[in-house]
mmCIF file of C-alpha atoms in Angstrom:
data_model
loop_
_atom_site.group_PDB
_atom_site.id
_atom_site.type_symbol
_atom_site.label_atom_id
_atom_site.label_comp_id
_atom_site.label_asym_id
_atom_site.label_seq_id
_atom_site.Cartn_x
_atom_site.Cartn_y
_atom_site.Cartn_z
ATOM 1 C CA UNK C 155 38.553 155.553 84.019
ATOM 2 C CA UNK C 156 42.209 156.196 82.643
ATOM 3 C CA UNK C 157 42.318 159.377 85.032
ATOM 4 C CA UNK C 158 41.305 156.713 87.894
ATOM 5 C CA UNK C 159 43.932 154.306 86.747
ATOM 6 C CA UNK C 160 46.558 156.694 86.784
ATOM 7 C CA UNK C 161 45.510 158.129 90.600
ATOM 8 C CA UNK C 162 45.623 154.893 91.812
ATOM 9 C CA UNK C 163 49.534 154.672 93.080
ATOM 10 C CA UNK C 164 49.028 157.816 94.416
ATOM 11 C CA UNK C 165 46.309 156.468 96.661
ATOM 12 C CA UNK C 166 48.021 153.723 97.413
ATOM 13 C CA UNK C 167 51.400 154.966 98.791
ATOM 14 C CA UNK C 168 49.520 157.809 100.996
ATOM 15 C CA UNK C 169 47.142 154.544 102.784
ATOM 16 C CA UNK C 170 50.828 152.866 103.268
ATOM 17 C CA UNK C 171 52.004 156.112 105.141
ATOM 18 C CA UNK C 172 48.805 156.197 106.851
ATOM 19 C CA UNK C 173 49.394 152.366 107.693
ATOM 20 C CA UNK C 174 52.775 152.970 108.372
ATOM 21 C CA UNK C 175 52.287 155.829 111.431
ATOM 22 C CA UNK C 176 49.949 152.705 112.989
ATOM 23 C CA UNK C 177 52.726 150.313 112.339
ATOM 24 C CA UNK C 178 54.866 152.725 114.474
ATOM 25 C CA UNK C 179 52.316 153.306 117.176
ATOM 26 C CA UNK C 180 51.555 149.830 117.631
ATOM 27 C CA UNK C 181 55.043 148.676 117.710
ATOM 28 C CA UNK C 182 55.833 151.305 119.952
ATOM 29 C CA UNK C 183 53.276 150.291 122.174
ATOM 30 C CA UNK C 184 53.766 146.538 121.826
ATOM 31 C CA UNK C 185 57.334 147.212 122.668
ATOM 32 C CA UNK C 186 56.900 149.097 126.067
ATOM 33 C CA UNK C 187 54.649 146.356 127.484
ATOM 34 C CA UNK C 188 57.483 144.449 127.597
ATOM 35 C CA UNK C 189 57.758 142.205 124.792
ATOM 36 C CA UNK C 190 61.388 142.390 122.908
ATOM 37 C CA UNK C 191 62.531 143.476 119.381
ATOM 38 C CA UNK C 192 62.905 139.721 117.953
ATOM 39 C CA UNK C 193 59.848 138.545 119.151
ATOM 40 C CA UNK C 194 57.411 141.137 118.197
ATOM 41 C CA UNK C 195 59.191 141.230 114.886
ATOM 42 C CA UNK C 196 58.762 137.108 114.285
ATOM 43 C CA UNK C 197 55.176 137.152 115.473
ATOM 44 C CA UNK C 198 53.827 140.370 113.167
ATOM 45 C CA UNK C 199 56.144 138.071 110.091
ATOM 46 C CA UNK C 200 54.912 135.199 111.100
ATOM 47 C CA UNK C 201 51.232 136.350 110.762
ATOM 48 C CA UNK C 202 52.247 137.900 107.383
ATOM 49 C CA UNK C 203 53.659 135.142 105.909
ATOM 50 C CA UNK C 204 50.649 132.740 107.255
ATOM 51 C CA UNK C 205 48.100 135.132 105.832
ATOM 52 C CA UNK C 206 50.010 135.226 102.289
ATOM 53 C CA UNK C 207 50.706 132.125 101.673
ATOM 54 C CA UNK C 208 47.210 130.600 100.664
ATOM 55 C CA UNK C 209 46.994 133.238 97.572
ATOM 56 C CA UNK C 210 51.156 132.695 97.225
ATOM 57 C CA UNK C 211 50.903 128.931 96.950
ATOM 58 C CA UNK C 212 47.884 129.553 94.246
ATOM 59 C CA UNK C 213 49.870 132.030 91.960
ATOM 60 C CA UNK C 214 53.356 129.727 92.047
ATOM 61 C CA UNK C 215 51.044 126.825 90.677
ATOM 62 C CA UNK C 216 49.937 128.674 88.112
ATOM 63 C CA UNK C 217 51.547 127.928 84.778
ATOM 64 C CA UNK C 218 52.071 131.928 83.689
ATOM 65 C CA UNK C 219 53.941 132.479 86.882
ATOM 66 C CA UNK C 220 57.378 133.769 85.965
ATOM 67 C CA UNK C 221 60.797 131.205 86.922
ATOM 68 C CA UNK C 222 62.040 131.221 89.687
ATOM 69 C CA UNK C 223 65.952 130.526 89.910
ATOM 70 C CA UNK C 224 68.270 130.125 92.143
ATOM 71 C CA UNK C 225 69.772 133.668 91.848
ATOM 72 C CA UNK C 226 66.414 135.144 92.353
ATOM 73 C CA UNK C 227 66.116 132.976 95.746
ATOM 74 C CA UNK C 228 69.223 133.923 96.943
ATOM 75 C CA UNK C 229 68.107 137.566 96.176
ATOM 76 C CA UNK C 230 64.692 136.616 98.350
ATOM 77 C CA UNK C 231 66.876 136.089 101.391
ATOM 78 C CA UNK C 232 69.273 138.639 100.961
ATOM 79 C CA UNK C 233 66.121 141.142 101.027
ATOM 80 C CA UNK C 234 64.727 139.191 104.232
ATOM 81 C CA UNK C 235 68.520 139.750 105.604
ATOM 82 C CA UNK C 236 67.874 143.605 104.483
ATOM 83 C CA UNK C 237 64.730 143.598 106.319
ATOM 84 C CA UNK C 238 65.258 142.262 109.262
ATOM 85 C CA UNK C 239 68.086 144.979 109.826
ATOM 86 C CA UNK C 240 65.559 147.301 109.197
ATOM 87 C CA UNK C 241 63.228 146.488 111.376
ATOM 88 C CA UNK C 242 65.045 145.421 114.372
ATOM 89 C CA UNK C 243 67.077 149.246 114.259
ATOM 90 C CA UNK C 244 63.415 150.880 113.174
ATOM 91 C CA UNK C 245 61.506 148.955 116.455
ATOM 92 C CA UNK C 246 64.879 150.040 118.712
ATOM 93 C CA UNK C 247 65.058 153.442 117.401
ATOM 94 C CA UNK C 248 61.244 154.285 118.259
ATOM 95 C CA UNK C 249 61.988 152.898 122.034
ATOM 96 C CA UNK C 250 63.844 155.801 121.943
ATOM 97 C CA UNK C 251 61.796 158.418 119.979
ATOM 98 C CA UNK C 252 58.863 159.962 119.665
ATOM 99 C CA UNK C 253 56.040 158.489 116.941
ATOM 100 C CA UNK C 254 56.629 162.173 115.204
ATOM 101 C CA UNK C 255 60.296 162.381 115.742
ATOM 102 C CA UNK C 256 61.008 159.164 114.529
ATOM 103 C CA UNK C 257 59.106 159.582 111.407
ATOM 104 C CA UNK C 258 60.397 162.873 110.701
ATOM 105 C CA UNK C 259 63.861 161.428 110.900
ATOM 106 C CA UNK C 260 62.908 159.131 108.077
ATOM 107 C CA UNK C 261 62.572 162.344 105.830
ATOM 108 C CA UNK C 262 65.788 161.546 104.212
ATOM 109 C CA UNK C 263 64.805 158.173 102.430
ATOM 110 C CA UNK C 264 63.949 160.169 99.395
ATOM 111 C CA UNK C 265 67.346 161.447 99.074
ATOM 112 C CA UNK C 266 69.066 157.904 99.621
ATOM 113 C CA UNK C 267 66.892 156.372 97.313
ATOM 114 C CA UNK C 268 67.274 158.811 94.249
ATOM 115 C CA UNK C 269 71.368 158.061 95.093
ATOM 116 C CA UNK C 270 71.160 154.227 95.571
ATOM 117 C CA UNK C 271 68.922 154.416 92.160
ATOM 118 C CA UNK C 272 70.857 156.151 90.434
ATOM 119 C CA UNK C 273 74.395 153.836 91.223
ATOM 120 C CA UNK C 274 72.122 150.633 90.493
ATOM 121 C CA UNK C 275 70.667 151.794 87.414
ATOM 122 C CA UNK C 276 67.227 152.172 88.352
ATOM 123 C CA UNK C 277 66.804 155.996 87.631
ATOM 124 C CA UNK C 278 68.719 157.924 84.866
ATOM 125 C CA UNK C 279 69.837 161.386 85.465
ATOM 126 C CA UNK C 280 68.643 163.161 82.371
ATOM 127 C CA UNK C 281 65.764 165.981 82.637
ATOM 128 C CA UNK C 282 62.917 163.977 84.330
ATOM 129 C CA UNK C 283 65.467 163.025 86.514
ATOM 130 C CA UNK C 284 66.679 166.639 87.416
ATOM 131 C CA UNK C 285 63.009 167.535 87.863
ATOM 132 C CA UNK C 286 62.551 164.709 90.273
ATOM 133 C CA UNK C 287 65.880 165.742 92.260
ATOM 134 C CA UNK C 288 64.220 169.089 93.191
ATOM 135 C CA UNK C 289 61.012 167.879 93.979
ATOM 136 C CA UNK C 290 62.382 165.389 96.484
ATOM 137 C CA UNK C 291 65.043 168.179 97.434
ATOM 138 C CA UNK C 292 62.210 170.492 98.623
ATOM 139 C CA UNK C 293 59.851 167.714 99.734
ATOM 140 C CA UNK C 294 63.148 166.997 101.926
ATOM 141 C CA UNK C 295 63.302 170.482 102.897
ATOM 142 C CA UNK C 296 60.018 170.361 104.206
ATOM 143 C CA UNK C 297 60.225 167.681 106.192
ATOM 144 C CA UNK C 298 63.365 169.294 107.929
ATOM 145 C CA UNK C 299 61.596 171.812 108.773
ATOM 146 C CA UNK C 300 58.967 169.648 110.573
ATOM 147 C CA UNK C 301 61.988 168.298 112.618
ATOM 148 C CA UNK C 302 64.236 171.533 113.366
ATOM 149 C CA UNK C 303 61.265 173.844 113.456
ATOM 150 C CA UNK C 304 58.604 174.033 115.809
ATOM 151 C CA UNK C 305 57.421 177.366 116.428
ATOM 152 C CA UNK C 306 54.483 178.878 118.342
ATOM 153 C CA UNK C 307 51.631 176.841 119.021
ATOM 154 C CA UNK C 308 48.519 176.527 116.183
ATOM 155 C CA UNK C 309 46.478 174.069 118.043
ATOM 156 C CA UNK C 310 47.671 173.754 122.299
ATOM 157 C CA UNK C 311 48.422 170.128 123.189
ATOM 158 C CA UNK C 312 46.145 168.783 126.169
ATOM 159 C CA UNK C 313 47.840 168.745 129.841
ATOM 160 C CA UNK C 314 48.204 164.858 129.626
ATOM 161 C CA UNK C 315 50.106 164.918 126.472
ATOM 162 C CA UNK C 316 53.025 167.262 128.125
ATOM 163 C CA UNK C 317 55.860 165.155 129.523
ATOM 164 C CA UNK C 318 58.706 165.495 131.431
ATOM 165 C CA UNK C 319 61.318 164.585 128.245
ATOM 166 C CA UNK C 320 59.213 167.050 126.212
ATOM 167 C CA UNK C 321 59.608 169.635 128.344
ATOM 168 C CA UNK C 322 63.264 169.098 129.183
ATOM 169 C CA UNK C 323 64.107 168.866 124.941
ATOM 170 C CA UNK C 324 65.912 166.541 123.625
ATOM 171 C CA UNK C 325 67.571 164.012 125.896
ATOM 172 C CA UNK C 326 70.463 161.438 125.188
ATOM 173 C CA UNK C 327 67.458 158.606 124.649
ATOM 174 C CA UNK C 328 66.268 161.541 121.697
ATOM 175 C CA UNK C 329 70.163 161.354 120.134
ATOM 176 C CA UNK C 330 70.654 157.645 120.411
ATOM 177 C CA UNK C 331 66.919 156.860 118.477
ATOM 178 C CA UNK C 332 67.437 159.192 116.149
ATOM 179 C CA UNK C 333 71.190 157.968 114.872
ATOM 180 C CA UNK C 334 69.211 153.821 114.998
ATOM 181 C CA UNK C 335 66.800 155.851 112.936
ATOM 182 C CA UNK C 336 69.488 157.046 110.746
ATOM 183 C CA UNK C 337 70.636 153.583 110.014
ATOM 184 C CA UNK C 338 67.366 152.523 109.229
ATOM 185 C CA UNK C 339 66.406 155.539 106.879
ATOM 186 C CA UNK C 340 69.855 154.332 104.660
ATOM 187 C CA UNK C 341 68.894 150.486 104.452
ATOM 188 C CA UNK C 342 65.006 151.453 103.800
ATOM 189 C CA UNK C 343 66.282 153.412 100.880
ATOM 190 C CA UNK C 344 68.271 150.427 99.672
ATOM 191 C CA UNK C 345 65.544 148.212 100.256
ATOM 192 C CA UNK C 346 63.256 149.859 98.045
ATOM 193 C CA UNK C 347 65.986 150.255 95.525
ATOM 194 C CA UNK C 348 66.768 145.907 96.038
ATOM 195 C CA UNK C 349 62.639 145.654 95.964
ATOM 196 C CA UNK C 350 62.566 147.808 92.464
ATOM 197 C CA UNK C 351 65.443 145.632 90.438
ATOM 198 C CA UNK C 352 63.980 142.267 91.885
ATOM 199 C CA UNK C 353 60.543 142.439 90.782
ATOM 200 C CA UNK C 354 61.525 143.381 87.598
ATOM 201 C CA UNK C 355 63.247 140.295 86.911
ATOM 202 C CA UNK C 356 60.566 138.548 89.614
ATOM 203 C CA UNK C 357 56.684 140.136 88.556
ATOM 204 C CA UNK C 358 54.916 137.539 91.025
ATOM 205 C CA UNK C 359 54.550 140.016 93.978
ATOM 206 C CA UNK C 360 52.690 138.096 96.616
ATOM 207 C CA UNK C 361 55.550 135.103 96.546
ATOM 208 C CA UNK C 362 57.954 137.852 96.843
ATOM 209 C CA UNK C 363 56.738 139.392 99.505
ATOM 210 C CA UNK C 364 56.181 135.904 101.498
ATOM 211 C CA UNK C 365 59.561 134.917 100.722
ATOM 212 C CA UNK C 366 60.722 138.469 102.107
ATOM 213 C CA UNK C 367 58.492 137.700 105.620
ATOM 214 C CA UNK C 368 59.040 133.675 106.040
ATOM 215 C CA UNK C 369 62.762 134.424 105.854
ATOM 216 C CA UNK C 370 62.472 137.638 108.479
ATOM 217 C CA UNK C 371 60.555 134.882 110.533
ATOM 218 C CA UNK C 372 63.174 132.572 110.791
ATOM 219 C CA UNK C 373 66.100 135.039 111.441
ATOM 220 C CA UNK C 374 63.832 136.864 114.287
ATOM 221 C CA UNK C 375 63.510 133.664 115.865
ATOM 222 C CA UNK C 376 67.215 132.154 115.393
ATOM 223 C CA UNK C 377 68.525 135.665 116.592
ATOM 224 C CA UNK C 378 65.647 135.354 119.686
ATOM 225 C CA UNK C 379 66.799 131.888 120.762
ATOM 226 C CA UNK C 380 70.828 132.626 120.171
ATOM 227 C CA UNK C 381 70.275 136.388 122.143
ATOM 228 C CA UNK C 382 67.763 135.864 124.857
ATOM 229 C CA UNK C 383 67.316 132.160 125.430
ATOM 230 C CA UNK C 384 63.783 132.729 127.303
ATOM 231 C CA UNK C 385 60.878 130.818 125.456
ATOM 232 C CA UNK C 386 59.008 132.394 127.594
ATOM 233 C CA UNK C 387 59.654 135.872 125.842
ATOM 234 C CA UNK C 388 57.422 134.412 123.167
ATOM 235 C CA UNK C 389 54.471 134.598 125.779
ATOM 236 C CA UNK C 390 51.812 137.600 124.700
ATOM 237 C CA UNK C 391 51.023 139.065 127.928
ATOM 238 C CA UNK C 392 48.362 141.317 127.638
ATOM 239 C CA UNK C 393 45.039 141.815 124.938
ATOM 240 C CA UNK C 394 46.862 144.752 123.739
ATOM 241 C CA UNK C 395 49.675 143.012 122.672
ATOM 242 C CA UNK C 396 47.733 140.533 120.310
ATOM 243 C CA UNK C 397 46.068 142.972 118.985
ATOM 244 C CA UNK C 398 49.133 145.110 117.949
ATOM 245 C CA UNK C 399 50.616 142.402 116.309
ATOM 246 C CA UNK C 400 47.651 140.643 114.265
ATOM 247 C CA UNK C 401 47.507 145.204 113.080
ATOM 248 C CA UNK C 402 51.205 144.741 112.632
ATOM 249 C CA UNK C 403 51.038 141.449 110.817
ATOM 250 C CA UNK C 404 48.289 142.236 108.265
ATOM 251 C CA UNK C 405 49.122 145.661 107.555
ATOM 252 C CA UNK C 406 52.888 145.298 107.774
ATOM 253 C CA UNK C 407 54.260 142.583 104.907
ATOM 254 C CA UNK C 408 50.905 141.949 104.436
ATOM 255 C CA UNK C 409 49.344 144.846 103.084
ATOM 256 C CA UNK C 410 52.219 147.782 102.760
ATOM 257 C CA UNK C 411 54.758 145.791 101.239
ATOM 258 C CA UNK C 412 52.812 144.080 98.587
ATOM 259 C CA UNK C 413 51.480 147.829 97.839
ATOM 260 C CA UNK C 414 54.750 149.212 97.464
ATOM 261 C CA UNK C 415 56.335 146.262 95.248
ATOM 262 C CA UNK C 416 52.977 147.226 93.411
ATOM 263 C CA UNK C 417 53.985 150.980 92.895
ATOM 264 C CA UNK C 418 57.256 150.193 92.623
ATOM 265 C CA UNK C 419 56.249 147.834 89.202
ATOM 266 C CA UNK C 420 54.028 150.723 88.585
ATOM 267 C CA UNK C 421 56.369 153.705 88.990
ATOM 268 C CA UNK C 422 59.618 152.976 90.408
ATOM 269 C CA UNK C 423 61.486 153.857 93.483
ATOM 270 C CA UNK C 424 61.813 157.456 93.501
ATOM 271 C CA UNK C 425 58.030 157.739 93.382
ATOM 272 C CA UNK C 426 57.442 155.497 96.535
ATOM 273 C CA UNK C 427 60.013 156.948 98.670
ATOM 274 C CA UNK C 428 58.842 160.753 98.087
ATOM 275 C CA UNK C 429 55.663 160.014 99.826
ATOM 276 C CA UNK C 430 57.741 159.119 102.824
ATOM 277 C CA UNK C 431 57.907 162.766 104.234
ATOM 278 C CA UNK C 432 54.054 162.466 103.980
ATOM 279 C CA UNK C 433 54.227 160.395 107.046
ATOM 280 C CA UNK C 434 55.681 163.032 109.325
ATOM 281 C CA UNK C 435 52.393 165.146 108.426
ATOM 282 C CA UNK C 436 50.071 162.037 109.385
ATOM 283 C CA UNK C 437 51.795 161.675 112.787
ATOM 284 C CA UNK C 438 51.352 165.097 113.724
ATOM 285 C CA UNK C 439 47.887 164.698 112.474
ATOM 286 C CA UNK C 440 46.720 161.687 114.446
ATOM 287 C CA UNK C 441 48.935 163.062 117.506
ATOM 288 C CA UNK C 442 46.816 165.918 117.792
ATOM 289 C CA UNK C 443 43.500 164.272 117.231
ATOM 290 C CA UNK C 444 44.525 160.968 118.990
ATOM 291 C CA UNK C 445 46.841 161.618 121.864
ATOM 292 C CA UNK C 446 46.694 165.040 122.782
ATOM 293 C CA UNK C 447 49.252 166.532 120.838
ATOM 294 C CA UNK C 448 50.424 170.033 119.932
ATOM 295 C CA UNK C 449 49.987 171.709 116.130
ATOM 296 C CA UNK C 450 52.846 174.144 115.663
ATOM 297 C CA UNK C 451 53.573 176.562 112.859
ATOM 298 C CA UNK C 452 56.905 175.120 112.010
ATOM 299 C CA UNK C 453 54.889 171.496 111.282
ATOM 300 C CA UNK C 454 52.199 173.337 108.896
ATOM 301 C CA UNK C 455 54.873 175.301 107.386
ATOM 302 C CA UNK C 456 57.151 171.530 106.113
ATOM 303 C CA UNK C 457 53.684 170.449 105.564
ATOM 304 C CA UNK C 458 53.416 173.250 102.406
ATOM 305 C CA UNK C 459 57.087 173.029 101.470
ATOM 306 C CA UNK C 460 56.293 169.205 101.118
ATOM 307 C CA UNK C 461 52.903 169.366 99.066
ATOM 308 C CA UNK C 462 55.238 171.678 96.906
ATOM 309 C CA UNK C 463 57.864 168.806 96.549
ATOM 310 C CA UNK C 464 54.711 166.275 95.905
ATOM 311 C CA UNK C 465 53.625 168.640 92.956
ATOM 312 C CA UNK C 466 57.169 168.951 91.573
ATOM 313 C CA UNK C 467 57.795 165.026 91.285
ATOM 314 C CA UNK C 468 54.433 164.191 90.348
ATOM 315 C CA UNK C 469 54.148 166.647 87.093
ATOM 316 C CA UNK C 470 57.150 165.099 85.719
#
């Protein structure tokens, strides 16, 4: 039971990578059919936040709920303000890139984390620590070599899966997604780092997380109307669409967020952001059994170096 107890983070964070890769694919998707950045980003926080606020409104009536004051509000919003940077570069940046290339840039949360942990406090650099730093090192150096590495062929993509931009390498579109994804990789890290210090002064996780998507809904839609000034961008077009966004919606805020605040009680923030890399090996894997895609030999290669890293940080 104890051995059950302690395996259960480490279930946890690999279903949010595995919900994560969808998250990308269906905002990918959702995005080329035409709907905008603001608006798919207040609908899927807008279903979040209606979702979580029945079992919210319960816990913040409770009488052992912890206080909430006005410093911890105004840290609410300033982590809504952090996430809604985050996900308007993240949605831009995969316009421009790949599902696998985009999460493969994301490889370097780890290392932004451990830093942004370390300057707020979080972590302490004493011999855990150092055994941490080379397990996310080397679980970094894996996923590198995922990106910069591709090698012969292991598995041969289907015909239909070979495009143009793939063939021609990386294009301009490939440069400018990957620097938004850049961007986004350094405020995820700090947003795990803000999500660590607030619910340890905050341990009510479901009003934190509703706080976090109710605010992202009202900047989406203040920065739609300001930006665009077309209602009728709000209009879902097509089945797909909906159905993106009620995936997005209750597996975005509403399931991988309130995991990760979990963990992040649980463990801290070095521990969730190591199993980011993890992600790049999911999108190869549902790329080649969903859409078509290639296995190469430099993608199971990072996919040992980063097991390695895994084993490293999780032994400590």
């Amino acid at each position: 039971m104890l051995k059950m107890k302690s395996a259960l983070p480490f279930a946890a964070m690999v279903a949010t990578q595995v919900t994560l890769v969808g998250l990308t694919l269906a905002g990918k998707k959702t995005i080329e059919t035409g709907m905008h950045n603001f608006e798919y980003i207040f609908y899927t926080n807008a279903i979040s936040s209606l979702v979580l606020l029945p079992p919210a409104l319960f816990i913040f009536r409770s009488p052992n709920r912890p206080t909430l004051t006005i410093s911890l509000a105004g840290a609410f919003l300033g982590l809504g303000i952090l996430g809604f940077m985050m996900q308007v570069l993240g949605y831009a940046g995969i316009t421009y890139a790949s599902t696998t290339e985009a999460t493969a840039i994301l490889n370097l949360i780890p290392g932004f984390t451990f830093l942004f942990a370390i300057i707020f406090g979080v972590e302490k650099l004493e011999y855990g620590g150092l055994a941490k730093i080379i397990g996310t090192l080397v679980s970094v150096l894996g996923a590198i070599t995922v990106t910069l590495y591709t090698g012969p062929a292991v598995i041969t993509p289907r015909l239909s899966s070979i495009t143009p931009q793939k063939l021609l390498g990386q294009s301009s579109d490939f440069i400018l997604g990957g620097l938004l994804m850049l961007i986004n990789s350094v405020l995820t890290a700090l947003f795990i780092t803000a999500q660590a210090l607030i619910v340890k002064k905050y341990s009510a996780v479901l009003i934190v997380v509703l706080a976090y998507s109710s605010s992202i809904t009202i900047l989406s839609l203040i920065a739609s109307l300001i930006l665009e000034h077309d209602l009728n961008m709000f209009n879902l077009q097509s089945k797909t669409q909906f159905l993106a966004l009620l995936y997005s919606g209750l597996f975005g805020s509403g399931f991988q967020i309130t995991i990760v605040l979990w963990c992040l009680k649980m463990k801290g923030p070095l521990f969730v952001s190591i199993f980011q890399p993890l992600g790049i090996v999911i999108a190869a894997i549902l790329g080649v059994l969903f859409l078509g895609d290639g296995l190469y030999l430099g993608c199971v290669i990072g996919s040992v170096i980063i097991v390695i890293g895994f084993y490293g940080v999780m032994w400590v």
